[in-house]
C-alpha cells in the first residue's frame, strides 16, 4: 500500500561507542537486521545518521551508508550533533567522562561548525552547521550516498488504503 515507511537511527559502527551514546537500545547489528527484514517485506526504509559527532563518529559515515545500502535501505539522512540550551554542558560532561582523550578535539570541531559555540540556533545552520568541518561532513556524506546509489528516488506514500473508522461513541 505504501502507507508507511520506517526510519532507523544509527549513530556509529562502533558498538562500544554506541553503548555509551545510547545505553539500553538495540545493538547496531539488530538495527541493520531490522532494516533488512522490513525492506524484504516491501516496507521502504531509511537510515538516519544522527547525531554525527565530529571527531568521534564522523569517520563512520561511509561505512554506515554502505551497510544501510546492503541492508536494503533506500534513503539515508544525516544530522550533525546539536547541543541546544542545557544539553551542551551535559554533553561536555559526558564526553569528558567517557572519552577524555577525545573531548577537546570533539568540542573544538563542534565549535568550528557552530560559529565558535557548542550550538548555533540560526535557521539554516542548526541542522547543517557551517564552515570547513561541516563541508567535510556533508561532502563525505554526499560521496557515500552517490557511491551506494541511495536517495535516488522520492518516497511516495499513499493514503489510498485508509478507511475512516466508524463511530467510537460506544467505546467507553
mmCIF file of C-alpha atoms in Angstrom:
data_model
loop_
_atom_site.group_PDB
_atom_site.id
_atom_site.type_symbol
_atom_site.label_atom_id
_atom_site.label_comp_id
_atom_site.label_asym_id
_atom_site.label_seq_id
_atom_site.Cartn_x
_atom_site.Cartn_y
_atom_site.Cartn_z
ATOM 1 C CA UNK A 1 0.000 0.000 0.000
ATOM 2 C CA UNK A 2 2.970 2.335 0.524
ATOM 3 C CA UNK A 3 1.131 3.704 3.535
ATOM 4 C CA UNK A 4 4.217 3.991 5.722
ATOM 5 C CA UNK A 5 7.966 3.981 5.781
ATOM 6 C CA UNK A 6 10.381 3.315 8.623
ATOM 7 C CA UNK A 7 13.470 5.324 9.536
ATOM 8 C CA UNK A 8 16.019 3.829 11.903
ATOM 9 C CA UNK A 9 18.643 5.963 13.623
ATOM 10 C CA UNK A 10 22.185 4.633 13.780
ATOM 11 C CA UNK A 11 24.947 6.725 15.289
ATOM 12 C CA UNK A 12 28.119 4.715 14.709
ATOM 13 C CA UNK A 13 29.565 1.378 13.620
ATOM 14 C CA UNK A 14 31.496 1.095 16.892
ATOM 15 C CA UNK A 15 29.403 -0.865 19.379
ATOM 16 C CA UNK A 16 31.426 0.386 22.369
ATOM 17 C CA UNK A 17 30.682 3.999 21.405
ATOM 18 C CA UNK A 18 27.035 3.114 20.714
ATOM 19 C CA UNK A 19 26.649 1.580 24.202
ATOM 20 C CA UNK A 20 27.915 4.825 25.754
ATOM 21 C CA UNK A 21 25.833 7.075 23.490
ATOM 22 C CA UNK A 22 22.623 5.064 23.668
ATOM 23 C CA UNK A 23 22.636 2.602 26.554
ATOM 24 C CA UNK A 24 19.769 0.098 26.665
ATOM 25 C CA UNK A 25 18.995 0.410 22.951
ATOM 26 C CA UNK A 26 19.175 -2.198 20.202
ATOM 27 C CA UNK A 27 22.623 -3.180 19.010
ATOM 28 C CA UNK A 28 23.907 -1.917 15.695
ATOM 29 C CA UNK A 29 23.596 -5.407 14.185
ATOM 30 C CA UNK A 30 19.957 -5.684 15.281
ATOM 31 C CA UNK A 31 19.154 -2.296 13.772
ATOM 32 C CA UNK A 32 20.618 -3.286 10.414
ATOM 33 C CA UNK A 33 18.806 -6.635 10.641
ATOM 34 C CA UNK A 34 15.522 -4.773 11.246
ATOM 35 C CA UNK A 35 16.180 -2.671 8.147
ATOM 36 C CA UNK A 36 16.858 -5.826 6.135
ATOM 37 C CA UNK A 37 13.675 -7.556 7.349
ATOM 38 C CA UNK A 38 11.498 -4.510 6.724
ATOM 39 C CA UNK A 39 12.995 -3.989 3.266
ATOM 40 C CA UNK A 40 12.476 -7.640 2.365
ATOM 41 C CA UNK A 41 8.838 -7.267 3.449
ATOM 42 C CA UNK A 42 8.463 -4.397 0.975
ATOM 43 C CA UNK A 43 8.424 -1.610 3.550
ATOM 44 C CA UNK A 44 10.513 1.379 2.438
ATOM 45 C CA UNK A 45 13.280 2.051 4.933
ATOM 46 C CA UNK A 46 15.644 4.910 5.624
ATOM 47 C CA UNK A 47 18.575 5.351 7.961
ATOM 48 C CA UNK A 48 19.119 8.500 9.987
ATOM 49 C CA UNK A 49 22.771 9.044 10.853
ATOM 50 C CA UNK A 50 22.236 11.067 13.976
ATOM 51 C CA UNK A 51 23.832 12.521 15.833
ATOM 52 C CA UNK A 52 27.090 12.574 13.905
ATOM 53 C CA UNK A 53 29.750 13.744 16.344
ATOM 54 C CA UNK A 54 32.785 15.244 14.587
ATOM 55 C CA UNK A 55 35.995 13.713 15.884
ATOM 56 C CA UNK A 56 34.164 10.710 17.343
ATOM 57 C CA UNK A 57 31.664 9.157 14.902
ATOM 58 C CA UNK A 58 32.149 11.117 11.669
ATOM 59 C CA UNK A 59 34.641 8.625 10.221
ATOM 60 C CA UNK A 60 31.836 6.021 10.264
ATOM 61 C CA UNK A 61 29.713 7.911 7.703
ATOM 62 C CA UNK A 62 30.894 5.969 4.602
ATOM 63 C CA UNK A 63 30.631 2.593 6.351
ATOM 64 C CA UNK A 64 27.215 3.355 7.803
ATOM 65 C CA UNK A 65 25.896 4.300 4.374
ATOM 66 C CA UNK A 66 27.394 1.167 2.825
ATOM 67 C CA UNK A 67 25.802 -1.069 5.482
ATOM 68 C CA UNK A 68 22.476 0.757 5.139
ATOM 69 C CA UNK A 69 22.512 0.150 1.396
ATOM 70 C CA UNK A 70 23.436 -3.515 1.834
ATOM 71 C CA UNK A 71 20.568 -3.926 4.314
ATOM 72 C CA UNK A 72 18.097 -2.561 1.768
ATOM 73 C CA UNK A 73 17.552 0.998 2.952
ATOM 74 C CA UNK A 74 16.530 3.300 0.108
ATOM 75 C CA UNK A 75 17.327 6.607 1.738
ATOM 76 C CA UNK A 76 19.763 7.997 4.265
ATOM 77 C CA UNK A 77 19.931 11.337 6.057
ATOM 78 C CA UNK A 78 22.490 12.850 8.383
ATOM 79 C CA UNK A 79 22.331 15.307 11.246
ATOM 80 C CA UNK A 80 25.451 16.701 12.919
ATOM 81 C CA UNK A 81 25.220 16.837 16.695
ATOM 82 C CA UNK A 82 23.172 19.731 18.075
ATOM 83 C CA UNK A 83 23.621 20.902 21.648
ATOM 84 C CA UNK A 84 20.856 23.392 22.463
ATOM 85 C CA UNK A 85 20.420 25.035 25.873
ATOM 86 C CA UNK A 86 21.479 22.833 28.810
ATOM 87 C CA UNK A 87 22.387 19.918 26.527
ATOM 88 C CA UNK A 88 25.787 21.492 25.732
ATOM 89 C CA UNK A 89 27.189 21.370 29.280
ATOM 90 C CA UNK A 90 25.698 17.888 29.826
ATOM 91 C CA UNK A 91 27.304 16.637 26.600
ATOM 92 C CA UNK A 92 30.642 18.162 27.579
ATOM 93 C CA UNK A 93 30.461 16.394 30.951
ATOM 94 C CA UNK A 94 29.504 13.093 29.280
ATOM 95 C CA UNK A 95 32.320 13.448 26.734
ATOM 96 C CA UNK A 96 34.939 14.113 29.427
ATOM 97 C CA UNK A 97 33.704 11.113 31.423
ATOM 98 C CA UNK A 98 33.606 8.611 28.537
ATOM 99 C CA UNK A 99 36.160 9.909 26.030
ATOM 100 C CA UNK A 100 38.600 12.130 27.936
ATOM 101 C CA UNK A 101 41.307 11.695 25.285
ATOM 102 C CA UNK A 102 38.982 12.924 22.531
ATOM 103 C CA UNK A 103 36.960 15.563 24.380
ATOM 104 C CA UNK A 104 38.890 18.688 23.389
ATOM 105 C CA UNK A 105 39.181 17.622 19.734
ATOM 106 C CA UNK A 106 35.450 16.846 19.544
ATOM 107 C CA UNK A 107 34.407 20.088 21.242
ATOM 108 C CA UNK A 108 36.754 22.090 19.020
ATOM 109 C CA UNK A 109 35.249 20.548 15.866
ATOM 110 C CA UNK A 110 31.707 21.174 17.074
ATOM 111 C CA UNK A 111 32.566 24.806 17.803
ATOM 112 C CA UNK A 112 34.138 25.092 14.353
ATOM 113 C CA UNK A 113 30.793 24.011 12.842
ATOM 114 C CA UNK A 114 28.694 26.163 15.167
ATOM 115 C CA UNK A 115 30.222 29.624 14.848
ATOM 116 C CA UNK A 116 32.561 29.190 17.832
ATOM 117 C CA UNK A 117 29.809 27.929 20.143
ATOM 118 C CA UNK A 118 28.515 24.472 21.041
ATOM 119 C CA UNK A 119 25.178 25.382 19.478
ATOM 120 C CA UNK A 120 24.008 27.571 16.636
ATOM 121 C CA UNK A 121 20.231 28.011 16.614
ATOM 122 C CA UNK A 122 20.128 30.122 13.456
ATOM 123 C CA UNK A 123 17.666 28.843 10.884
ATOM 124 C CA UNK A 124 19.505 27.073 8.084
ATOM 125 C CA UNK A 125 22.579 26.432 10.234
ATOM 126 C CA UNK A 126 21.249 24.496 13.197
ATOM 127 C CA UNK A 127 20.638 21.309 11.203
ATOM 128 C CA UNK A 128 23.720 21.530 8.962
ATOM 129 C CA UNK A 129 26.427 23.566 10.626
ATOM 130 C CA UNK A 130 28.801 25.782 8.647
ATOM 131 C CA UNK A 131 32.466 26.120 7.803
ATOM 132 C CA UNK A 132 35.108 23.629 6.725
ATOM 133 C CA UNK A 133 34.143 20.969 9.261
ATOM 134 C CA UNK A 134 30.502 20.978 8.157
ATOM 135 C CA UNK A 135 31.548 20.984 4.489
ATOM 136 C CA UNK A 136 33.790 17.981 5.170
ATOM 137 C CA UNK A 137 30.966 16.011 6.847
ATOM 138 C CA UNK A 138 28.434 16.805 4.138
ATOM 139 C CA UNK A 139 30.954 16.122 1.365
ATOM 140 C CA UNK A 140 31.796 12.712 2.831
ATOM 141 C CA UNK A 141 28.057 12.011 3.150
ATOM 142 C CA UNK A 142 27.281 13.018 -0.456
ATOM 143 C CA UNK A 143 30.124 10.894 -1.869
ATOM 144 C CA UNK A 144 28.999 7.785 0.023
ATOM 145 C CA UNK A 145 25.338 8.348 -0.909
ATOM 146 C CA UNK A 146 26.293 8.596 -4.581
ATOM 147 C CA UNK A 147 28.651 5.602 -4.425
ATOM 148 C CA UNK A 148 25.935 3.370 -2.963
ATOM 149 C CA UNK A 149 23.074 4.665 -5.111
ATOM 150 C CA UNK A 150 20.989 5.947 -2.240
ATOM 151 C CA UNK A 151 18.488 8.844 -2.169
ATOM 152 C CA UNK A 152 17.784 8.439 -5.885
ATOM 153 C CA UNK A 153 14.008 8.153 -5.618
ATOM 154 C CA UNK A 154 11.480 10.254 -3.774
ATOM 155 C CA UNK A 155 9.428 8.358 -1.266
ATOM 156 C CA UNK A 156 5.796 8.383 -2.303
ATOM 157 C CA UNK A 157 3.385 7.427 0.439
ATOM 158 C CA UNK A 158 -0.274 6.739 -0.212
ATOM 159 C CA UNK A 159 -3.369 7.098 1.957
ATOM 160 C CA UNK A 160 -5.425 5.165 -0.605
ATOM 161 C CA UNK A 161 -5.940 2.162 1.701
ATOM 162 C CA UNK A 162 -7.062 4.356 4.618
ATOM 163 C CA UNK A 163 -10.655 3.839 5.700
ATOM 164 C CA UNK A 164 -12.304 6.248 8.094
ATOM 165 C CA UNK A 165 -13.217 4.319 11.241
ATOM 166 C CA UNK A 166 -16.843 4.080 12.210
ATOM 167 C CA UNK A 167 -18.374 5.643 15.274
ATOM 168 C CA UNK A 168 -16.487 5.187 18.535
ATOM 169 C CA UNK A 169 -19.154 6.547 20.871
ATOM 170 C CA UNK A 170 -19.709 3.097 22.405
ATOM 171 C CA UNK A 171 -16.072 2.531 23.347
ATOM 172 C CA UNK A 172 -16.374 3.651 26.958
#
